[in-house]
CSV table of C-alpha atoms and ligand atoms in Angstrom, one decimal:
chain,number,residue,atom,x,y,z
F,184,MET,CA,0.0,0.0,0.0
F,185,ALA,CA,1.4,3.4,-1.0
F,186,GLN,CA,1.5,6.2,1.6
F,187,ARG,CA,-2.0,6.9,3.0
F,188,THR,CA,-3.6,10.2,3.4
F,189,LEU,CA,-3.5,11.5,6.9
F,190,PRO,CA,-6.8,11.8,8.7
F,191,GLU,CA,-8.2,15.2,9.5
F,192,ASP,CA,-6.7,16.8,12.6
F,193,ASP,CA,-9.9,16.5,14.8
F,194,PRO,CA,-9.4,16.5,18.5
F,195,GLU,CA,-12.6,14.5,18.9
F,196,ILE,CA,-11.2,11.5,17.1
F,197,ALA,CA,-7.4,12.1,17.8
F,198,PRO,CA,-7.3,9.5,20.6
F,199,PHE,CA,-8.4,6.7,18.1
F,200,TRP,CA,-5.5,7.5,15.7
F,201,ARG,CA,-3.1,8.0,18.5
F,202,ALA,CA,-4.1,4.6,20.0
F,203,ALA,CA,-3.7,2.9,16.6
F,204,ALA,CA,-0.2,4.4,16.4
F,205,GLU,CA,0.5,2.5,19.6
F,206,GLY,CA,-0.9,-0.8,18.4
F,207,LYS,CA,-4.3,-0.3,20.2
F,208,LEU,CA,-7.9,-0.4,18.8
F,209,LEU,CA,-10.3,1.9,20.6
F,210,LEU,CA,-14.1,2.1,20.0
F,211,LYS,CA,-16.6,4.3,21.6
F,212,ARG,CA,-19.3,3.1,24.2
F,213,CYS,CA,-22.3,5.2,25.2
F,214,ASP,CA,-22.6,5.6,29.1
F,215,ALA,CA,-26.3,6.4,28.7
F,216,CYS,CA,-27.5,3.3,26.5
F,217,SER,CA,-24.4,1.1,26.8
F,218,LYS,CA,-24.1,0.5,23.1
F,219,VAL,CA,-20.7,0.3,21.4
F,220,TYR,CA,-20.3,2.2,18.1
F,221,TYR,CA,-18.0,3.0,15.3
F,222,PHE,CA,-16.9,5.4,13.8
F,223,PRO,CA,-15.9,7.3,17.0
F,224,ARG,CA,-17.7,10.6,17.7
F,225,ALA,CA,-18.5,12.5,20.8
F,226,VAL,CA,-22.4,12.0,20.4
F,227,CYS,CA,-23.9,8.6,20.6
F,228,PRO,CA,-25.5,7.7,17.2
F,229,HIS,CA,-28.2,5.6,19.0
F,230,CYS,CA,-29.6,7.9,21.7
F,231,TRP,CA,-27.7,11.3,21.1
F,232,SER,CA,-26.2,11.2,24.6
F,233,ARG,CA,-22.8,13.2,25.0
F,234,LYS,CA,-21.8,10.9,27.8
F,235,THR,CA,-19.5,8.4,26.0
F,236,SER,CA,-16.3,6.6,26.8
F,237,TRP,CA,-13.4,5.2,25.0
F,238,ILE,CA,-13.0,1.4,25.3
F,239,GLY,CA,-10.2,-1.0,24.1
F,240,SER,CA,-11.1,-3.7,21.7
F,241,PRO,CA,-9.1,-6.8,21.0
F,242,GLY,CA,-9.9,-6.2,17.3
F,243,VAL,CA,-11.3,-9.7,16.5
F,244,GLY,CA,-14.1,-10.3,14.1
F,245,ARG,CA,-15.2,-11.7,10.6
F,246,ILE,CA,-15.4,-10.2,7.2
F,247,HIS,CA,-18.9,-9.2,6.5
F,248,SER,CA,-18.3,-8.2,2.9
F,249,TYR,CA,-15.4,-7.2,0.7
F,250,THR,CA,-14.3,-6.1,-2.8
F,251,VAL,CA,-10.9,-6.2,-4.5
F,252,VAL,CA,-10.1,-2.7,-5.9
F,253,HIS,CA,-8.1,-3.0,-9.2
F,254,LEU,CA,-8.4,0.7,-10.2
F,255,SER,CA,-6.7,3.3,-8.0
F,256,PRO,CA,-9.1,5.9,-6.7
F,257,GLY,CA,-6.3,8.5,-6.6
F,258,PRO,CA,-2.7,9.2,-5.2
F,259,GLY,CA,-1.7,7.1,-2.1
F,260,PHE,CA,-3.4,3.9,-3.3
F,261,SER,CA,-1.5,0.8,-4.8
F,262,VAL,CA,-3.7,-1.6,-6.4
F,263,PRO,CA,-4.9,-4.3,-6.1
F,264,TYR,CA,-6.1,-4.0,-2.5
F,265,VAL,CA,-9.0,-5.4,-0.4
F,266,LEU,CA,-11.7,-3.1,0.8
F,267,ALA,CA,-13.9,-4.9,3.4
F,268,TYR,CA,-16.6,-4.5,6.0
F,269,VAL,CA,-15.4,-6.3,9.2
F,270,ASP,CA,-17.9,-7.2,12.0
F,271,LEU,CA,-16.1,-7.0,15.3
F,272,ASP,CA,-17.1,-9.2,18.2
F,273,GLU,CA,-18.5,-6.0,19.9
F,274,GLY,CA,-21.2,-5.8,17.3
F,275,VAL,CA,-19.7,-2.9,15.3
F,276,ARG,CA,-18.9,-2.8,11.6
F,277,MET,CA,-15.7,-1.2,10.3
F,278,LEU,CA,-14.8,-0.3,6.8
F,279,THR,CA,-11.2,-1.2,6.4
F,280,ASN,CA,-8.6,-3.0,4.3
F,281,ILE,CA,-7.5,-6.7,4.6
F,282,VAL,CA,-3.7,-7.0,4.4
F,283,ASN,CA,-1.2,-9.6,4.8
F,284,CYS,CA,-3.3,-12.0,2.6
F,285,PRO,CA,-3.4,-12.6,-1.2
F,286,THR,CA,-6.5,-10.8,-2.7
F,287,ASP,CA,-7.9,-14.1,-3.9
F,288,GLY,CA,-7.5,-15.6,-0.4
F,289,VAL,CA,-10.2,-13.4,1.2
F,290,GLU,CA,-13.6,-14.8,1.9
F,291,ILE,CA,-16.9,-13.6,3.5
F,292,GLY,CA,-17.1,-14.9,7.0
F,293,MET,CA,-13.3,-15.3,7.3
F,294,PRO,CA,-12.0,-14.6,10.9
F,295,VAL,CA,-9.7,-11.7,11.0
F,296,LYS,CA,-7.8,-9.7,13.7
F,297,VAL,CA,-6.6,-6.2,13.8
F,298,THR,CA,-3.1,-5.0,12.8
F,299,PHE,CA,-1.8,-1.5,12.5
F,300,GLU,CA,0.0,0.7,10.1
F,301,LYS,CA,1.8,3.6,11.7
F,302,LEU,CA,1.7,6.7,9.5
F,303,GLN,CA,3.2,9.2,12.0
F,304,GLU,CA,4.2,9.4,15.6
F,305,LYS,CA,0.7,9.9,16.8
F,306,VAL,CA,-1.3,8.6,13.7
F,307,GLY,CA,-1.9,4.9,13.1
F,308,VAL,CA,-4.5,3.1,11.1
F,309,PRO,CA,-6.2,-0.2,12.1
F,310,LEU,CA,-6.3,-2.8,9.3
F,311,PHE,CA,-7.2,-6.4,9.5
F,312,GLU,CA,-5.5,-9.6,8.5
F,313,PRO,CA,-6.5,-13.3,8.7
F,314,ALA,CA,-6.6,-14.6,12.3
F,315,ARG,CA,-4.3,-17.5,12.5
Z,656,ZN,ZN1,-26.4,6.0,23.6
């Protein structure tokens, strides 16, 4: 994969990128309704509460769906790569890339675990690879 575009410098989400740079996956959990959600944001998408907390995730799940991208969408992408939805055990779905696996080795339902690509000192990106 070529150099990825850095995420927006948003203090609301910065802990997510910083944790990924340290090899940790964070999700948000609502203190009001207890639901876990992704993408991380300050307001719960289920009940609109602002009382939310960061929680650690082991980053274990299964591929819900995927596609192999053969045509680069722009600079920073090297093809082919796998774009996938991964369902984590916590019940959230993440849009991500599957790495460390041949593109023809990816299957729906395949168990995967998180891995990380460090882009900068305080910015990492969670990706997924086959669970072995
Ligand atoms: Zn809530």
